[in-house]
CSV table of C-alpha atoms in Angstrom, one decimal:
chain,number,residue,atom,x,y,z
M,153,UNK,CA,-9.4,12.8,35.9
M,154,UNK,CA,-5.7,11.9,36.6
M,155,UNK,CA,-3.2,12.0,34.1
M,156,UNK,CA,-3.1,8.1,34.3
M,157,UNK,CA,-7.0,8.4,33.4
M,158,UNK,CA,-8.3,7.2,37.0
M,159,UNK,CA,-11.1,8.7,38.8
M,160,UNK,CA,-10.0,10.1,41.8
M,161,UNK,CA,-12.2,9.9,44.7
M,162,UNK,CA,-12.7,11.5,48.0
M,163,UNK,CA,-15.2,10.1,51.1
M,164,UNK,CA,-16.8,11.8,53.5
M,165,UNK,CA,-18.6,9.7,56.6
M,166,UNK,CA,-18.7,9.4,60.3
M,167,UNK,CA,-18.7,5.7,60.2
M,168,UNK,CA,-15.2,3.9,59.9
M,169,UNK,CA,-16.7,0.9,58.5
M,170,UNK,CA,-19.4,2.2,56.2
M,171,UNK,CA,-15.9,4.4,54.8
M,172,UNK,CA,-14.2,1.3,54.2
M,173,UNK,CA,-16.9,-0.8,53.0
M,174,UNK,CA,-17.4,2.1,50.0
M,175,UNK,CA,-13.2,2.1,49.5
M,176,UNK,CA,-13.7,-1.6,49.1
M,177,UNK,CA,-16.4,-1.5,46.8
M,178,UNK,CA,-14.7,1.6,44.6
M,179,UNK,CA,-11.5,-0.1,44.7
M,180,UNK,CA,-12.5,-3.1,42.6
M,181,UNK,CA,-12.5,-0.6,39.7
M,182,UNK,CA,-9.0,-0.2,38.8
M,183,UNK,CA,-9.8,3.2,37.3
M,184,UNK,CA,-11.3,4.3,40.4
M,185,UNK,CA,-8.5,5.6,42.8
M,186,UNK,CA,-9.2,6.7,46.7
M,187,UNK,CA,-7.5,10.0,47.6
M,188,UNK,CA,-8.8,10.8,50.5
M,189,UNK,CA,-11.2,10.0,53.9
M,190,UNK,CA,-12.9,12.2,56.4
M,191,UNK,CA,-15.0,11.6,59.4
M,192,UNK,CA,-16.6,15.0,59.6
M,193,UNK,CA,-17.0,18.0,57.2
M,194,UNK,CA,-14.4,19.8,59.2
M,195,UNK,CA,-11.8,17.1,58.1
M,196,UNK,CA,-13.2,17.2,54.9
M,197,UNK,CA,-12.7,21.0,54.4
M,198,UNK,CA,-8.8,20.3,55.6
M,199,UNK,CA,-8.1,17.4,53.3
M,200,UNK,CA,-9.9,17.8,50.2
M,201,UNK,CA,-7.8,21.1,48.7
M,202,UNK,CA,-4.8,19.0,49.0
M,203,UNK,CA,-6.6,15.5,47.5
M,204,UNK,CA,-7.9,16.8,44.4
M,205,UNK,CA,-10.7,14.6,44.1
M,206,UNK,CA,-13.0,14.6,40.6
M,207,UNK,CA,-15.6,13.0,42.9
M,208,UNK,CA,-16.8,13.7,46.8
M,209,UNK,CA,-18.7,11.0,48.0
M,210,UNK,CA,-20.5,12.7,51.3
M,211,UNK,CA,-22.3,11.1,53.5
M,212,UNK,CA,-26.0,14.0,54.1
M,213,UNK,CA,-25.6,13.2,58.0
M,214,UNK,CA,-22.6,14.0,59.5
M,215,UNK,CA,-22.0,14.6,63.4
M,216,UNK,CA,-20.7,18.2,62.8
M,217,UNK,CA,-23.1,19.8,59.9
M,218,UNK,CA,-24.4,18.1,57.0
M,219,UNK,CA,-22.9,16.7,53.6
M,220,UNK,CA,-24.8,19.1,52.2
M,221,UNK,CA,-23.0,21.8,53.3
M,222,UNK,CA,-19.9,20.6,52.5
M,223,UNK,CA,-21.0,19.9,48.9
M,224,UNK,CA,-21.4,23.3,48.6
M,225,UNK,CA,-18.3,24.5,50.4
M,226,UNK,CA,-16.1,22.0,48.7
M,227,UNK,CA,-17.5,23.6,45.2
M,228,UNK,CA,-16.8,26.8,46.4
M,229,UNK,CA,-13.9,26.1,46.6
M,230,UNK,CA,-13.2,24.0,43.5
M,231,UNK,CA,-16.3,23.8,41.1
M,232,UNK,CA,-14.3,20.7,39.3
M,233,UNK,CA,-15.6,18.4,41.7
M,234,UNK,CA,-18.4,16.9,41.1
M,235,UNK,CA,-20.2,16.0,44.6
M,236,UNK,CA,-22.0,12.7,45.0
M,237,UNK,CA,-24.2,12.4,47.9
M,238,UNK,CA,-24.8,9.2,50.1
M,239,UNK,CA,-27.8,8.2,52.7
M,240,UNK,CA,-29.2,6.0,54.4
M,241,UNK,CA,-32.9,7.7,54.7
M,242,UNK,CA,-35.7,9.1,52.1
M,243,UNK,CA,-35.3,12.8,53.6
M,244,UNK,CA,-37.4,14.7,50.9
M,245,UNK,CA,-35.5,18.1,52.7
M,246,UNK,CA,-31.9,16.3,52.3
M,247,UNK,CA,-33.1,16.2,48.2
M,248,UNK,CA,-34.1,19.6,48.4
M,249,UNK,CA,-31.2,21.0,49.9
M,250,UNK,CA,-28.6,18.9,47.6
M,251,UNK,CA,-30.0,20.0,44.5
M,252,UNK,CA,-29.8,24.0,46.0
M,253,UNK,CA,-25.8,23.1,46.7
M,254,UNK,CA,-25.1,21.2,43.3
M,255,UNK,CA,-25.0,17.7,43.9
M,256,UNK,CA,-24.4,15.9,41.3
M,257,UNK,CA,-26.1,12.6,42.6
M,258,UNK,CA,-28.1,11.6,45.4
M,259,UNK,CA,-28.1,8.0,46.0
M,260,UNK,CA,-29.1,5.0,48.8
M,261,UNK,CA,-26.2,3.6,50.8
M,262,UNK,CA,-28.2,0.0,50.4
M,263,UNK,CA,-26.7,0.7,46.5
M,264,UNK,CA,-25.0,-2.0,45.4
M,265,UNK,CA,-21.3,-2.3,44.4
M,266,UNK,CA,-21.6,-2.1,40.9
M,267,UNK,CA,-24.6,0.3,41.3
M,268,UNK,CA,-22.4,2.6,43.3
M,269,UNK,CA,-19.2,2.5,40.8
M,270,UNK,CA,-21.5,3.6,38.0
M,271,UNK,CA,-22.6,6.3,40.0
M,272,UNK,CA,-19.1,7.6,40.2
M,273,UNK,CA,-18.3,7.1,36.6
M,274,UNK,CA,-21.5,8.9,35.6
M,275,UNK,CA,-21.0,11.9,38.0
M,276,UNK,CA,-17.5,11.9,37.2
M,277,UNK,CA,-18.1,12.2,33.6
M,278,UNK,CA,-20.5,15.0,34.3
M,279,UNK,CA,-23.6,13.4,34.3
M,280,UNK,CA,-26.5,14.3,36.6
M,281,UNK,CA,-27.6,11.3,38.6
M,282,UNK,CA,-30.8,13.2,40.5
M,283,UNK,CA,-33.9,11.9,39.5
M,284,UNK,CA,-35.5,14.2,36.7
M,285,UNK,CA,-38.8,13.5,38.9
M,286,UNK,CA,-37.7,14.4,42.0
M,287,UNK,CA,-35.8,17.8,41.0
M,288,UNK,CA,-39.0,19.1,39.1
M,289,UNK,CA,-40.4,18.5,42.7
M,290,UNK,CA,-38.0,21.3,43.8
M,291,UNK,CA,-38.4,23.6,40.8
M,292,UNK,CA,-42.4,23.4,41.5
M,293,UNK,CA,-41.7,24.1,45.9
M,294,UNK,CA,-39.9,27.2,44.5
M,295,UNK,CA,-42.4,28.0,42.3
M,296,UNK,CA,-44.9,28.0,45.3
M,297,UNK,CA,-42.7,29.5,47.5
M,298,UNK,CA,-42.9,32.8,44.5
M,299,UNK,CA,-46.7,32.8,45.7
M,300,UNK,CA,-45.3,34.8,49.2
M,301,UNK,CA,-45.1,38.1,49.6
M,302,UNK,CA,-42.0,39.3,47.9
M,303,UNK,CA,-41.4,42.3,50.4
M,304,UNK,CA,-40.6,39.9,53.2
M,305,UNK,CA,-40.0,42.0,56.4
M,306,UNK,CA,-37.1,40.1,57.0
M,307,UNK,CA,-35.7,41.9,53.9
M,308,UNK,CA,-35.7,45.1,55.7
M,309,UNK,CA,-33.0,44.2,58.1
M,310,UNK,CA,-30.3,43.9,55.6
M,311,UNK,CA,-27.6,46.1,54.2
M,312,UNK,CA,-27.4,46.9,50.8
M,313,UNK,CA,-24.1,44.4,51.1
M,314,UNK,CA,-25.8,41.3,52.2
M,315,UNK,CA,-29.1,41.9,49.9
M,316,UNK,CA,-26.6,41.8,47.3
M,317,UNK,CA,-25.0,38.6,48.9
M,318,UNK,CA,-28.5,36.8,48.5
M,319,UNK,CA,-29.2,37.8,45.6
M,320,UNK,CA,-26.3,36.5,44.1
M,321,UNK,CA,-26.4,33.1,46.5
M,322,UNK,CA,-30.2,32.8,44.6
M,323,UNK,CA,-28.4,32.6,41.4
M,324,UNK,CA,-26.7,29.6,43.0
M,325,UNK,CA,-23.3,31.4,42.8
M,326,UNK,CA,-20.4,29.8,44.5
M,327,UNK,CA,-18.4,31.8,47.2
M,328,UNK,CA,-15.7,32.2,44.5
M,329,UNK,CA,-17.8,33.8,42.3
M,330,UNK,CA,-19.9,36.0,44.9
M,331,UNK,CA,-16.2,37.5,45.4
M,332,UNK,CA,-15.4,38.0,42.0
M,333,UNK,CA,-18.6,40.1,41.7
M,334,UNK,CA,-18.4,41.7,44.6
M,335,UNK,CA,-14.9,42.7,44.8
M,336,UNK,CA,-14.8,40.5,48.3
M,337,UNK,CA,-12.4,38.2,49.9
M,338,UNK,CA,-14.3,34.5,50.4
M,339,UNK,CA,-13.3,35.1,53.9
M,340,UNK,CA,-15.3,38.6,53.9
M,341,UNK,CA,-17.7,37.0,51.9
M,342,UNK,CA,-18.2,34.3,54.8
M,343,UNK,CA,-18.4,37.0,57.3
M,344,UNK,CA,-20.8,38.9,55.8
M,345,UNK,CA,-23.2,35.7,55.2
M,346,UNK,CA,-23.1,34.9,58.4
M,347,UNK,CA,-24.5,38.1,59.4
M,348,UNK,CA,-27.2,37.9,57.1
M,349,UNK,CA,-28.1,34.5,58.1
M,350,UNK,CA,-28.5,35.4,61.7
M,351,UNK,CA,-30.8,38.6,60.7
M,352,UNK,CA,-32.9,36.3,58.9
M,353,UNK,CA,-32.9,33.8,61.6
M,354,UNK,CA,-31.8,31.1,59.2
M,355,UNK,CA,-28.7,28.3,60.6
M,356,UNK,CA,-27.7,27.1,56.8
M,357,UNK,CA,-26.4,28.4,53.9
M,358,UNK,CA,-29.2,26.3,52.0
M,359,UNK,CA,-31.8,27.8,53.3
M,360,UNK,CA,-30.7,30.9,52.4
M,361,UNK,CA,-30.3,29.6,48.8
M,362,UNK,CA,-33.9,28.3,49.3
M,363,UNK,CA,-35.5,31.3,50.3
M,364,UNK,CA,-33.3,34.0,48.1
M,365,UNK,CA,-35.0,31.6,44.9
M,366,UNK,CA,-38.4,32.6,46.0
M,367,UNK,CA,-38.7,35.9,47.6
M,368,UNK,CA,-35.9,38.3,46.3
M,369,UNK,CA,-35.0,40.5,43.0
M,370,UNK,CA,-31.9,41.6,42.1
M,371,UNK,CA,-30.8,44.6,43.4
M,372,UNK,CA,-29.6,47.5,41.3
């Protein structure tokens, strides 16, 4: 928090209205203070550094890339902030994916006001918000996933560098943190996982995260 004790907040959503319908609602908390909006997770990745939110609220839909992935960029980048995610569909995969990247929360935009500023307290205060039902969900698809061959072909295609890199993303490392173990610049580390996302014919860093969980050991 602030030094004045207010929860600073950033949002994240393509829809001007649905932004300051959420600023309205947030804003009758006097402890709650806006920092920051985005349309898209590129904006988002521009104006959060300088913001320094304790809470993102992110929209999971967003029209360039996900909220998802920004959760997980944005805690790359600052583990501090808590990320609180906000749709408008039951998307068992959005769930999935959100818990992979550290969300804090996972919640309805048909929330109501009060509903929502408790939310932000709670995840602010570094609470979990996901549902205790619907996480052990995702614990149990890993756990079937384990059933698969571990010596996925896939595997083969890798360097020694990026095996490393997934291993350490299944650990549910941040980019930071991948860095510091590997002795790599986040920008080097960036490069590299986008190579081995395109040899494993993956798009998103949370399905990397997904898969790594389920099919790969550490490598000496």
């Amino acid at each position: 928090m602030s030094e004045n004790g207010h929860i600073r907040v950033f949002l994240l959503d393509d829809h001007e209205l649905v932004r300051r319908g959420v600023n309205d609602l947030l804003s009758v908390d006097p402890s709650i203070e806006i920092v920051g909006e985005a349309a898209s997770a590129t904006e988002a990745m521009d104006r959060v550094p300088d913001a320094h939110p304790d809470v993102a609220v992110l929209d999971v839909r967003l029209p360039d890339g996900s909220g998802v992935e920004a959760c997980r960029e944005i805690r790359s980048r600052d583990e501090s902030v808590k990320c609180l995610m906000l749709t408008s569909f039951a998307d068992d995969e959005a769930l999935f994916d959100a818990v992979m990247a550290g969300a804090a929360g996972y919640v309805p935009k048909v929330i109501r006001g009060d509903d929502l500023i408790s939310a932000v307290r709670e995840v602010a205060a570094g609470h979990s918000l996901l549902d205790p039902a619907a996480t052990a969900q995702v614990i149990e698809r890993l756990r079937d996933g384990g059933a698969r061959s571990e010596q996925d072909e896939r595997l083969g295609d890798l360097t020694g560098q990026e095996r490393r890199l997934l291993d350490l993303i299944g650990e549910g490392l941040t980019n930071r943190e991948i860095g510091e173990q590997t002795g790599l610049a986040e920008s080097a580390v960036r490069k590299s996982m986008s190579a081995m996302l395109a040899k494993l014919g993956m798009e998103r860093l949370t399905q990397a995260e997904a898969y790594a969980a389920r099919v790969t050991k550490p490598v000496p």
